[in-house]
Amino acid sequence: MSCPPAPVTPTDRGVYVHFPYCEKKCPYCDFNSHAVAHDDGAYADAILAELAGRAHELGPGAVRSIFFGGGTPSLWDPPQVGRVIAAVEATFGFSEAPEITLEANPGTVVPDRFKAYVAHGVNRFSIGAQSFTDRELVSLGRIHGADQAHRAVAAALDTGARVSLDLMYGLPGQSWADVARSVERATALEPHHISAYTLTIEPDTALGRRTRLGLFTPMEDDDQAGLIHDVTAALAAAGYQRYEISNYAREGFEAVHNSLYWTGGPYLGLGAGAHSYAPAPDLSAAVRRENVKAPETYLQAALAGDFTPRSQEDLDRWGVVADRLWVGLRPRWGVDVEALAEQSGLGASLLEALLPALEGLAGRGLVARHGPRWAPTAEGFLFADLIARTLLDAVPAGP
Amino acid sequence: MAPPDFPLDRIRNFSIIAHIDHGKSTLADRILEYTGALSEREKSDQWLDKMDLERERGITIKAQAVRLAYKANDGQTYQLNLIDTPGHVDFTYEVSRSLAACEGALLVVDASQGVEAQTLANVYLAVDQDLEIVPVINKIDLPSARPDEVKQEIEEVVGLDTSQTVLASAKTGVGIPEILEAVVHHMLPPEGDPNAPLQALLIDSWFDPYRGVICLVRVQNGRIRKREQIVFGQNRDKRFEVLEVGVFAPHPTALEQLTAGEVGFFAASIKEVRDAKVGDTVMDAKFRDTKVLPGFRDVKPMVFAGFFPIVNSDYDALRDALEKLRLNDAAFSFEPESSQALGFGFRCGFLGLLHMNIVQERLEREFGAELITTSPTTIYRATMPDGVVLNIDNPSRMPNPGEYKFLEEPIVQCKLHSPTEYVGPLLKLCEERRGLQKGMEYVHETRVMITYEIPFAEVVYDFFDKMKTVSRGYASLDYELAGYREAPLVRLDVLLNGEKVDALSVIVHRDRAYERGKGLVTRLRKVIPRQQFDVAIQAAIGTKVIARETVKAYRKDVTAKCYGGDITRKRKLLERQKEGKKRMKQVGAVEVPQEAFLSVLKVDDE
């Protein structure tokens, strides 16, 4: 199997902006989202205040990506989004071909709005289509219908921006024929990128509670595994290569921003509940922090110049390396273990701890070696957690 | 000059027999209070149960004895020795020694619940030893009390004369004086000659870190004095100098001596409880040809199991913990063992399964040891072609077919006491367990004693529980080793993906092998988690596979989403999952949980 390199370089950095408001909370969502009234301008003011106050954490230098996530950032007034993009550019500058993504809910966007976002600097949309079957959309508690999803993707593509769409499958009782219908409609639209997730029941969600009460019966893991194979094959046939566990793209259209997460790149998270990651260049330490979650609290604090995090985790050298490894084995390009040993200064002690574990995983058909890089196999994509536990066990890490 | 001996006719030695919740401890406390042994401030409950574990399980493992001074209505002051007994089938022998030190017993029965099955075993032991039994119907203050019916039950089920019954409430104190009067007037004083050479029954012994082994004794004849030399009947060459003599009143109180008829303790720089065995006879070192008292049994471990630390580096800590336990438990043994599957551990010997569970819980609780325990087994014998006899306390050491001349299994003589109505199902159970009937005796018109010889292995595996089920709890069991008998035994091995797991092997009767093998693989299939590959579980005799199950591989182990905000939380989740895996043992590529190693025991649940 060929193993193309990552679409990002070690010097790439990103900015994440969280927009926490939604029209309605989805029953499977455990993200920081709130269906409450809000003031677009005030929220943008807070983001700009935080940007000014925390830019030093990322240090000087251009950024390669901005990602507007949520919540439902497509509820945010396009000029306000534009203000944020402009401020980020003014603060850091953009490297060549920056990726500026905005998550859009098909139920909230009309064609003119996509154009407005593009006019204000957005060049990529990530559209939460989830399914092209109305019944399934209802069961997922989505506010849009299948046709709306279809029209939203088409309208986004019309603007000339890159488009990714999300699909969700492995729902209770779903057959391959059901999933295949959504996959076909998705690929027929020819987006640049598709994220296809199996439905995961998170404990702190409405679905989690309903599952505990016996009101919702999730699909068996074995059946989901079968569907993952089928979806991957169908998407490959349509020209979408799997480059991460749940992410598929046409050649050259892999998500830059998400790739930063998987390669251990730095990112500055702005907004309520946003996460940031700031590693030292020599990987001797890193800080992961999470902003205050409640939108109102965040807004008031940020406007008052208070950016105290909700929580912060200080990683030591082994901790930084451990995260690089277990997260790094999720995308298909894997991890250059020798480069990591060198960059972190751990050298032979890292390789001694790690190689037996990697060889063990290779013996079980879960990872493969490509020159200095170790990467997951097709089977490994299905056992990423097992790989992760094995690597965490091998590396004496922990904050 | 030493004070004069306490007159024998004013001594009473007695114990209390009761079902767990029927108020034995409260009654004992009330008696202590009434006689002034406890001060107002000390009236915390349950003086007699010292150890947490015992209290939780309702089992007293060590015997205790309290001396009380009681001024009776006849104006005389009596010396009462209340001896508390342990209670469970694994400790029947210990109970019998405690009762042998008494002339009487109080049978405490709850006034609303009536006679409970569990009580019967000890009542029968007391009856066998000709103890005078005074029934006490307790909790008569409860609205649901039905003393007359309960009295009738005692006559019918237990077969006792109830004319001396005392109605009491340990809670309110009603009946306590009457109980004490009954002890004085209905129970016999001890007999004995204070001037004959020393002969004392060792009721129990335990280890005290400061004074060595403390011996609880009932003096039959003669006296135990400080600074005199004593020996034990089972090893008359080893002398000990008595350093301390006393009684519990209930606080330890030093005395100059204990004389015939009295109960108390002594310490003599004895280092290990195995030098002071329950039931042994203490004698004067100058009179080493004194006769031993009847009834001694050398209590030896009869059930063996491997104890392995979950983390190999805990091996030394486990050994230290086992050594500490052995100091206080003559019936417990251990020696190093190594297993291909489990690494280094210890082969431990116990009286029975309850004893094993108690030791296991103590290790986990008091010493914080995390253990994997292998299936318990009895000691088998293999006679080799050259006449050498091998004792096999570990299935993995059983020679292969063709290497031995014949095999033998231990047989125990079981005595089952039961109300007559359960005879049918009890006989059926004994027959199913390959038993040979040796006798059946109607002890009373309502009560029967059945004697069977049963292979010990059949008794170890849940015989006691089954017996309780078929007799609705009313039957009781006592057993002792009766010898060895040749039997067609085979070693049943378990293979995981073709690899033999030594720690899962069991020795079984050939006729049971198929059934056991099938049950075992079925149970293992349920406890071995799914892995990334199929796991074949096979039961085999030699190279012949007799049962097989498969744990199907799981097909995914993956979190669909992992972005910037998920990493910390997700890592913590993975670390927690890892901790769960650490409690498993790796056998080849297969991860096997702790409980799998005890699966052999639970085969009958299927």
Short mmCIF file of C-alpha atoms in Angstrom, two decimals, chain B residues 237-594:
data_model
loop_
_atom_site.label_atom_id
_atom_site.label_comp_id
_atom_site.label_asym_id
_atom_site.label_seq_id
_atom_site.Cartn_x
_atom_site.Cartn_y
_atom_site.Cartn_z
CA ASP B 237 10.24 -33.28 72.97
CA LYS B 238 9.72 -29.57 72.58
CA ARG B 239 9.52 -27.81 75.96
CA PHE B 240 8.14 -24.37 76.57
CA GLU B 241 8.35 -22.28 79.71
CA VAL B 242 5.06 -20.71 80.73
CA LEU B 243 5.65 -16.95 80.97
CA GLU B 244 2.15 -15.71 81.47
CA VAL B 245 -1.11 -17.19 82.70
CA GLY B 246 -4.44 -15.43 82.78
CA VAL B 247 -8.06 -15.10 81.86
CA PHE B 248 -10.11 -12.72 79.75
CA ALA B 249 -12.56 -10.96 82.04
CA PRO B 250 -13.05 -9.72 79.31
CA HIS B 251 -9.79 -7.76 79.52
CA PRO B 252 -6.70 -9.94 79.80
CA THR B 253 -6.05 -10.40 83.50
CA ALA B 254 -2.85 -12.07 84.75
CA LEU B 255 -3.11 -14.91 87.29
CA GLU B 256 -0.58 -17.14 88.99
CA GLN B 257 -2.20 -20.32 87.74
CA LEU B 258 -5.14 -22.06 86.12
CA THR B 259 -6.44 -25.14 87.89
CA ALA B 260 -8.53 -28.15 86.94
CA GLY B 261 -11.95 -27.16 85.60
CA GLU B 262 -10.91 -23.62 84.67
CA VAL B 263 -10.62 -21.97 81.30
CA GLY B 264 -7.98 -19.35 80.49
CA PHE B 265 -4.90 -18.57 78.47
CA PHE B 266 -1.17 -18.88 78.73
CA ALA B 267 1.81 -17.70 76.71
CA ALA B 268 5.10 -19.56 76.55
CA SER B 269 7.30 -17.98 73.86
CA ILE B 270 5.81 -20.27 71.24
CA LYS B 271 6.76 -18.90 67.84
CA GLU B 272 4.25 -20.55 65.54
CA VAL B 273 0.66 -21.69 65.93
CA ARG B 274 1.62 -25.01 64.37
CA ASP B 275 3.44 -25.84 67.62
CA ALA B 276 0.17 -25.38 69.51
CA LYS B 277 -2.46 -27.26 67.55
CA VAL B 278 -6.13 -27.02 68.32
CA GLY B 279 -7.26 -30.09 70.26
CA ASP B 280 -3.81 -30.98 71.50
CA THR B 281 -3.12 -31.79 75.15
CA VAL B 282 -0.93 -29.52 77.24
CA MET B 283 1.05 -31.47 79.82
CA ASP B 284 3.69 -30.98 82.45
CA ALA B 285 7.19 -31.48 81.05
CA LYS B 286 7.98 -33.59 84.11
CA PHE B 287 5.16 -36.00 83.28
CA ARG B 288 5.60 -36.54 79.61
CA ASP B 289 3.86 -39.94 79.63
CA THR B 290 0.56 -38.32 80.58
CA LYS B 291 -2.28 -39.57 78.37
CA VAL B 292 -3.51 -37.25 75.63
CA LEU B 293 -7.13 -36.17 75.72
CA PRO B 294 -9.39 -37.84 73.16
CA GLY B 295 -10.54 -36.19 69.95
CA PHE B 296 -7.36 -34.66 68.56
CA ARG B 297 -7.20 -34.36 64.79
CA ASP B 298 -4.13 -33.18 62.99
CA VAL B 299 -5.74 -30.56 60.83
CA LYS B 300 -3.97 -30.51 57.51
CA PRO B 301 -4.66 -28.56 54.38
CA MET B 302 -6.82 -30.67 52.10
CA VAL B 303 -7.55 -28.23 49.32
CA PHE B 304 -4.86 -26.58 47.25
CA ALA B 305 -4.88 -23.64 44.87
CA GLY B 306 -2.33 -21.40 43.21
CA PHE B 307 -2.15 -17.75 44.27
CA PHE B 308 -0.43 -15.54 41.73
CA PRO B 309 0.20 -11.81 41.94
CA ILE B 310 -1.44 -9.93 39.08
CA VAL B 311 1.65 -7.81 38.72
CA ASN B 312 4.77 -9.97 38.77
CA SER B 313 6.69 -7.40 40.79
CA ASP B 314 4.32 -7.98 43.74
CA TYR B 315 5.73 -11.49 44.27
CA ASP B 316 7.88 -10.60 47.30
CA ALA B 317 5.10 -8.61 48.92
CA LEU B 318 2.74 -11.56 48.46
CA ARG B 319 5.25 -13.93 50.07
CA ASP B 320 5.59 -11.61 53.07
CA ALA B 321 1.80 -11.43 53.40
CA LEU B 322 1.46 -15.23 53.23
CA GLU B 323 4.14 -15.65 55.89
CA LYS B 324 2.31 -13.30 58.22
CA LEU B 325 -0.93 -15.18 57.71
CA ARG B 326 0.69 -18.54 58.36
CA LEU B 327 1.91 -17.33 61.76
CA ASN B 328 -1.69 -17.35 62.90
CA ASP B 329 -3.19 -20.20 60.94
CA ALA B 330 -1.89 -23.73 61.50
CA ALA B 331 -4.15 -25.14 58.79
CA PHE B 332 -2.76 -22.90 56.06
CA SER B 333 0.36 -23.78 54.07
CA PHE B 334 2.17 -22.42 51.06
CA GLU B 335 5.16 -23.05 48.87
CA PRO B 336 6.51 -21.38 45.72
CA GLU B 337 4.98 -22.45 42.44
CA SER B 338 5.58 -21.41 38.87
CA SER B 339 3.13 -21.57 36.02
CA GLN B 340 3.75 -21.09 32.32
CA ALA B 341 0.56 -19.10 32.10
CA LEU B 342 0.73 -17.10 35.32
CA GLY B 343 4.42 -16.83 36.13
CA PHE B 344 5.66 -17.07 39.71
CA GLY B 345 3.26 -17.53 42.60
CA PHE B 346 2.48 -19.85 45.49
CA ARG B 347 0.73 -23.17 45.95
CA CYS B 348 -1.43 -22.69 49.02
CA GLY B 349 -3.20 -25.30 51.12
CA PHE B 350 -6.49 -24.86 52.98
CA LEU B 351 -9.02 -26.80 55.01
CA GLY B 352 -11.75 -26.13 52.50
CA LEU B 353 -13.16 -23.51 50.20
CA LEU B 354 -14.44 -21.16 52.89
CA HIS B 355 -11.02 -21.19 54.48
CA MET B 356 -9.53 -20.41 51.08
CA ASN B 357 -11.94 -17.53 50.52
CA ILE B 358 -11.18 -16.09 53.94
CA VAL B 359 -7.43 -16.21 53.29
CA GLN B 360 -7.92 -14.65 49.86
CA GLU B 361 -10.04 -11.84 51.25
CA ARG B 362 -7.58 -11.19 54.06
CA LEU B 363 -4.73 -10.96 51.59
CA GLU B 364 -6.65 -8.51 49.49
CA ARG B 365 -7.90 -6.47 52.40
CA GLU B 366 -5.14 -6.46 54.98
CA PHE B 367 -2.17 -6.71 52.68
CA GLY B 368 -3.55 -5.03 49.59
CA ALA B 369 -2.42 -7.95 47.43
CA GLU B 370 -4.08 -8.30 44.02
CA LEU B 371 -4.38 -11.95 43.15
CA ILE B 372 -5.25 -14.45 40.50
CA THR B 373 -6.41 -17.65 42.13
CA THR B 374 -6.43 -20.94 40.28
CA SER B 375 -9.05 -23.59 40.70
CA PRO B 376 -8.79 -25.48 44.00
CA THR B 377 -7.89 -29.15 43.93
CA THR B 378 -7.44 -31.99 46.40
CA ILE B 379 -4.30 -34.12 46.78
CA TYR B 380 -4.22 -37.09 44.42
CA ARG B 381 -1.75 -39.96 44.50
CA ALA B 382 0.06 -41.59 41.64
CA THR B 383 1.82 -44.89 42.17
CA MET B 384 4.68 -45.20 39.72
CA PRO B 385 5.99 -48.45 38.20
CA ASP B 386 8.93 -48.47 40.64
CA GLY B 387 6.52 -48.31 43.58
CA VAL B 388 7.19 -44.65 44.35
CA VAL B 389 4.02 -42.78 45.36
CA LEU B 390 3.71 -39.19 44.21
CA ASN B 391 1.42 -36.76 46.00
CA ILE B 392 -0.15 -34.51 43.42
CA ASP B 393 -1.54 -31.22 44.72
CA ASN B 394 -1.34 -29.54 41.33
CA PRO B 395 -2.97 -30.97 38.19
CA SER B 396 -0.08 -29.80 36.04
CA ARG B 397 2.19 -32.21 37.92
CA MET B 398 0.09 -35.27 37.16
CA PRO B 399 2.09 -37.80 35.15
CA ASN B 400 0.85 -38.68 31.68
CA PRO B 401 -1.18 -41.83 31.03
CA GLY B 402 1.17 -44.80 30.76
CA GLU B 403 3.74 -43.27 33.11
CA TYR B 404 2.01 -44.44 36.28
CA LYS B 405 0.71 -47.75 37.57
CA PHE B 406 -2.47 -46.40 39.09
CA LEU B 407 -4.03 -43.26 40.51
CA GLU B 408 -5.89 -42.72 43.75
CA GLU B 409 -8.14 -40.02 45.05
CA PRO B 410 -8.84 -38.97 48.64
CA ILE B 411 -12.08 -40.19 50.16
CA VAL B 412 -13.79 -38.44 53.04
CA GLN B 413 -16.26 -39.90 55.45
CA CYS B 414 -19.20 -37.53 55.52
CA LYS B 415 -21.73 -37.37 58.33
CA LEU B 416 -24.92 -35.63 57.37
CA HIS B 417 -27.34 -34.72 60.13
CA SER B 418 -30.79 -33.86 58.93
CA PRO B 419 -34.46 -33.83 59.79
CA THR B 420 -35.88 -37.08 58.43
CA GLU B 421 -38.00 -35.48 55.72
CA TYR B 422 -34.93 -34.63 53.57
CA VAL B 423 -33.40 -38.12 53.55
CA GLY B 424 -34.50 -38.87 49.97
CA PRO B 425 -32.88 -35.89 48.25
CA LEU B 426 -29.75 -36.17 50.44
CA LEU B 427 -29.21 -39.81 49.48
CA LYS B 428 -29.69 -38.87 45.83
CA LEU B 429 -27.09 -36.10 46.14
CA CYS B 430 -24.56 -38.43 47.78
CA GLU B 431 -25.10 -41.05 45.10
CA GLU B 432 -24.63 -38.48 42.35
CA ARG B 433 -21.33 -37.54 43.94
CA ARG B 434 -20.06 -41.10 43.66
CA GLY B 435 -20.69 -41.77 47.33
CA LEU B 436 -20.86 -45.14 49.09
CA GLN B 437 -23.40 -45.39 51.84
CA LYS B 438 -21.89 -46.54 55.13
CA GLY B 439 -24.77 -46.13 57.48
CA MET B 440 -28.02 -44.45 58.35
CA GLU B 441 -29.11 -43.97 61.90
CA TYR B 442 -32.30 -42.50 63.31
CA VAL B 443 -30.90 -40.47 66.20
CA HIS B 444 -34.35 -39.32 67.18
CA GLU B 445 -37.74 -39.83 65.61
CA THR B 446 -37.36 -36.57 63.70
CA ARG B 447 -33.64 -36.67 63.06
CA VAL B 448 -31.31 -38.88 61.04
CA MET B 449 -27.58 -39.24 60.63
CA ILE B 450 -26.40 -40.46 57.23
CA THR B 451 -22.84 -41.67 56.76
CA TYR B 452 -21.28 -41.78 53.31
CA GLU B 453 -17.82 -42.19 51.87
CA ILE B 454 -17.48 -39.67 49.06
CA PRO B 455 -14.48 -38.69 46.95
CA PHE B 456 -13.24 -35.45 48.47
CA ALA B 457 -13.12 -33.72 45.09
CA GLU B 458 -16.88 -34.21 44.84
CA VAL B 459 -17.33 -32.59 48.25
CA VAL B 460 -15.09 -29.62 47.51
CA TYR B 461 -17.15 -28.59 44.51
CA ASP B 462 -20.30 -27.04 45.93
CA PHE B 463 -21.48 -30.17 47.77
CA PHE B 464 -22.21 -28.09 50.85
CA ASP B 465 -24.33 -25.60 48.91
CA LYS B 466 -26.23 -28.37 47.11
CA MET B 467 -26.85 -30.15 50.40
CA LYS B 468 -28.26 -26.95 51.87
CA THR B 469 -30.48 -26.49 48.82
CA VAL B 470 -31.99 -29.97 48.84
CA SER B 471 -32.57 -29.87 52.60
CA ARG B 472 -33.82 -26.28 52.59
CA GLY B 473 -30.85 -25.50 54.79
CA TYR B 474 -31.58 -28.00 57.54
CA ALA B 475 -28.92 -30.63 56.89
CA SER B 476 -25.45 -30.25 58.35
CA LEU B 477 -22.18 -31.77 57.23
CA ASP B 478 -19.05 -32.93 58.95
CA TYR B 479 -16.32 -34.81 57.19
CA GLU B 480 -12.91 -36.28 57.81
CA LEU B 481 -10.35 -37.94 55.62
CA ALA B 482 -11.00 -41.67 55.39
CA GLY B 483 -8.18 -42.71 53.08
CA TYR B 484 -7.41 -43.10 49.41
CA ARG B 485 -9.11 -45.19 46.76
CA GLU B 486 -8.05 -46.10 43.27
CA ALA B 487 -10.04 -44.29 40.61
CA PRO B 488 -9.97 -43.84 36.83
CA LEU B 489 -8.81 -40.23 36.89
CA VAL B 490 -7.78 -38.12 33.96
CA ARG B 491 -6.29 -34.69 33.59
CA LEU B 492 -8.49 -32.34 31.67
CA ASP B 493 -6.45 -29.66 29.93
CA VAL B 494 -7.62 -26.41 28.46
CA LEU B 495 -6.08 -25.02 25.30
CA LEU B 496 -6.46 -21.48 24.07
CA ASN B 497 -5.69 -21.25 20.38
CA GLY B 498 -3.86 -24.54 20.66
CA GLU B 499 -1.72 -23.48 23.59
CA LYS B 500 -2.15 -25.42 26.82
CA VAL B 501 -2.91 -23.24 29.85
CA ASP B 502 -1.41 -25.13 32.78
CA ALA B 503 -3.27 -23.06 35.36
CA LEU B 504 -6.62 -24.25 33.97
CA SER B 505 -5.96 -28.00 34.10
CA VAL B 506 -8.13 -30.07 36.42
CA ILE B 507 -8.12 -33.71 37.50
CA VAL B 508 -11.51 -35.37 37.05
CA HIS B 509 -13.11 -38.78 37.05
CA ARG B 510 -13.07 -40.25 33.57
CA ASP B 511 -16.85 -40.62 33.47
CA ARG B 512 -17.24 -36.92 34.30
CA ALA B 513 -14.62 -35.64 31.90
CA TYR B 514 -16.90 -34.96 28.96
CA GLU B 515 -19.49 -33.12 31.01
CA ARG B 516 -16.86 -31.12 32.88
CA GLY B 517 -14.97 -30.29 29.72
CA LYS B 518 -18.08 -29.05 28.02
CA GLY B 519 -19.13 -26.98 31.01
CA LEU B 520 -15.68 -25.53 31.34
CA VAL B 521 -15.29 -24.35 27.75
CA THR B 522 -18.83 -22.95 27.80
CA ARG B 523 -18.05 -20.91 30.87
CA LEU B 524 -14.68 -19.78 29.53
CA ARG B 525 -16.37 -18.58 26.36
CA LYS B 526 -18.49 -16.31 28.52
CA VAL B 527 -15.65 -14.82 30.54
CA ILE B 528 -12.90 -14.47 27.93
CA PRO B 529 -13.46 -11.15 26.19
CA ARG B 530 -13.52 -10.92 22.43
CA GLN B 531 -10.12 -10.16 20.97
CA GLN B 532 -8.83 -9.01 17.64
CA PHE B 533 -8.76 -12.64 16.45
CA ASP B 534 -10.92 -15.73 17.03
CA VAL B 535 -10.03 -17.55 20.22
CA ALA B 536 -10.53 -21.31 20.13
CA ILE B 537 -11.16 -22.80 23.57
CA GLN B 538 -10.64 -26.53 23.73
CA ALA B 539 -10.89 -29.05 26.53
CA ALA B 540 -8.67 -32.08 25.95
CA ILE B 541 -7.57 -35.28 27.59
CA GLY B 542 -4.05 -35.89 26.38
CA THR B 543 -4.24 -35.12 22.68
CA LYS B 544 -7.94 -35.85 22.37
CA VAL B 545 -10.14 -32.78 22.21
CA ILE B 546 -13.47 -33.45 23.91
CA ALA B 547 -15.11 -30.01 23.78
CA ARG B 548 -14.65 -26.80 21.87
CA GLU B 549 -16.01 -23.26 21.82
CA THR B 550 -14.93 -20.15 19.96
CA VAL B 551 -14.85 -16.57 21.09
CA LYS B 552 -15.42 -14.70 17.86
CA ALA B 553 -13.06 -11.87 17.08
CA TYR B 554 -14.39 -8.40 17.51
CA ARG B 555 -14.23 -6.45 14.33
CA LYS B 556 -13.53 -2.95 15.48
CA ASP B 557 -12.04 -1.05 18.37
CA VAL B 558 -12.01 2.53 17.28
CA THR B 559 -13.37 5.95 18.11
CA ALA B 560 -14.85 7.54 15.01
CA LYS B 561 -13.95 11.15 15.83
CA CYS B 562 -10.78 12.58 17.31
CA TYR B 563 -10.14 16.27 16.76
CA GLY B 564 -8.36 19.01 18.69
CA GLY B 565 -10.75 19.17 21.61
CA ASP B 566 -11.01 15.41 22.04
CA ILE B 567 -7.41 14.49 22.67
CA THR B 568 -7.10 14.91 26.45
CA ARG B 569 -10.41 13.28 27.25
CA LYS B 570 -9.81 10.47 24.79
CA ARG B 571 -6.34 9.77 26.18
CA LYS B 572 -7.78 9.50 29.69
CA LEU B 573 -10.39 7.06 28.44
CA LEU B 574 -7.70 4.94 26.78
CA GLU B 575 -5.64 4.96 29.98
CA ARG B 576 -8.65 3.71 31.94
CA GLN B 577 -9.24 0.93 29.44
CA LYS B 578 -5.57 0.03 29.77
CA GLU B 579 -5.95 -0.37 33.53
CA GLY B 580 -8.75 -2.85 32.92
CA LYS B 581 -6.47 -4.83 30.60
CA LYS B 582 -3.70 -4.90 33.18
CA ARG B 583 -5.84 -7.10 35.36
CA MET B 584 -5.73 -9.71 32.62
CA LYS B 585 -3.07 -12.30 32.07
CA GLN B 586 -1.55 -12.73 28.67
CA VAL B 587 -1.56 -16.39 27.59
CA GLY B 588 0.18 -16.49 24.25
CA ALA B 589 -1.58 -13.71 22.38
CA VAL B 590 -4.83 -14.21 24.31
CA GLU B 591 -5.83 -11.92 27.17
CA VAL B 592 -7.43 -13.95 29.94
CA PRO B 593 -9.27 -12.29 32.83
CA GLN B 594 -8.86 -13.31 36.44
#
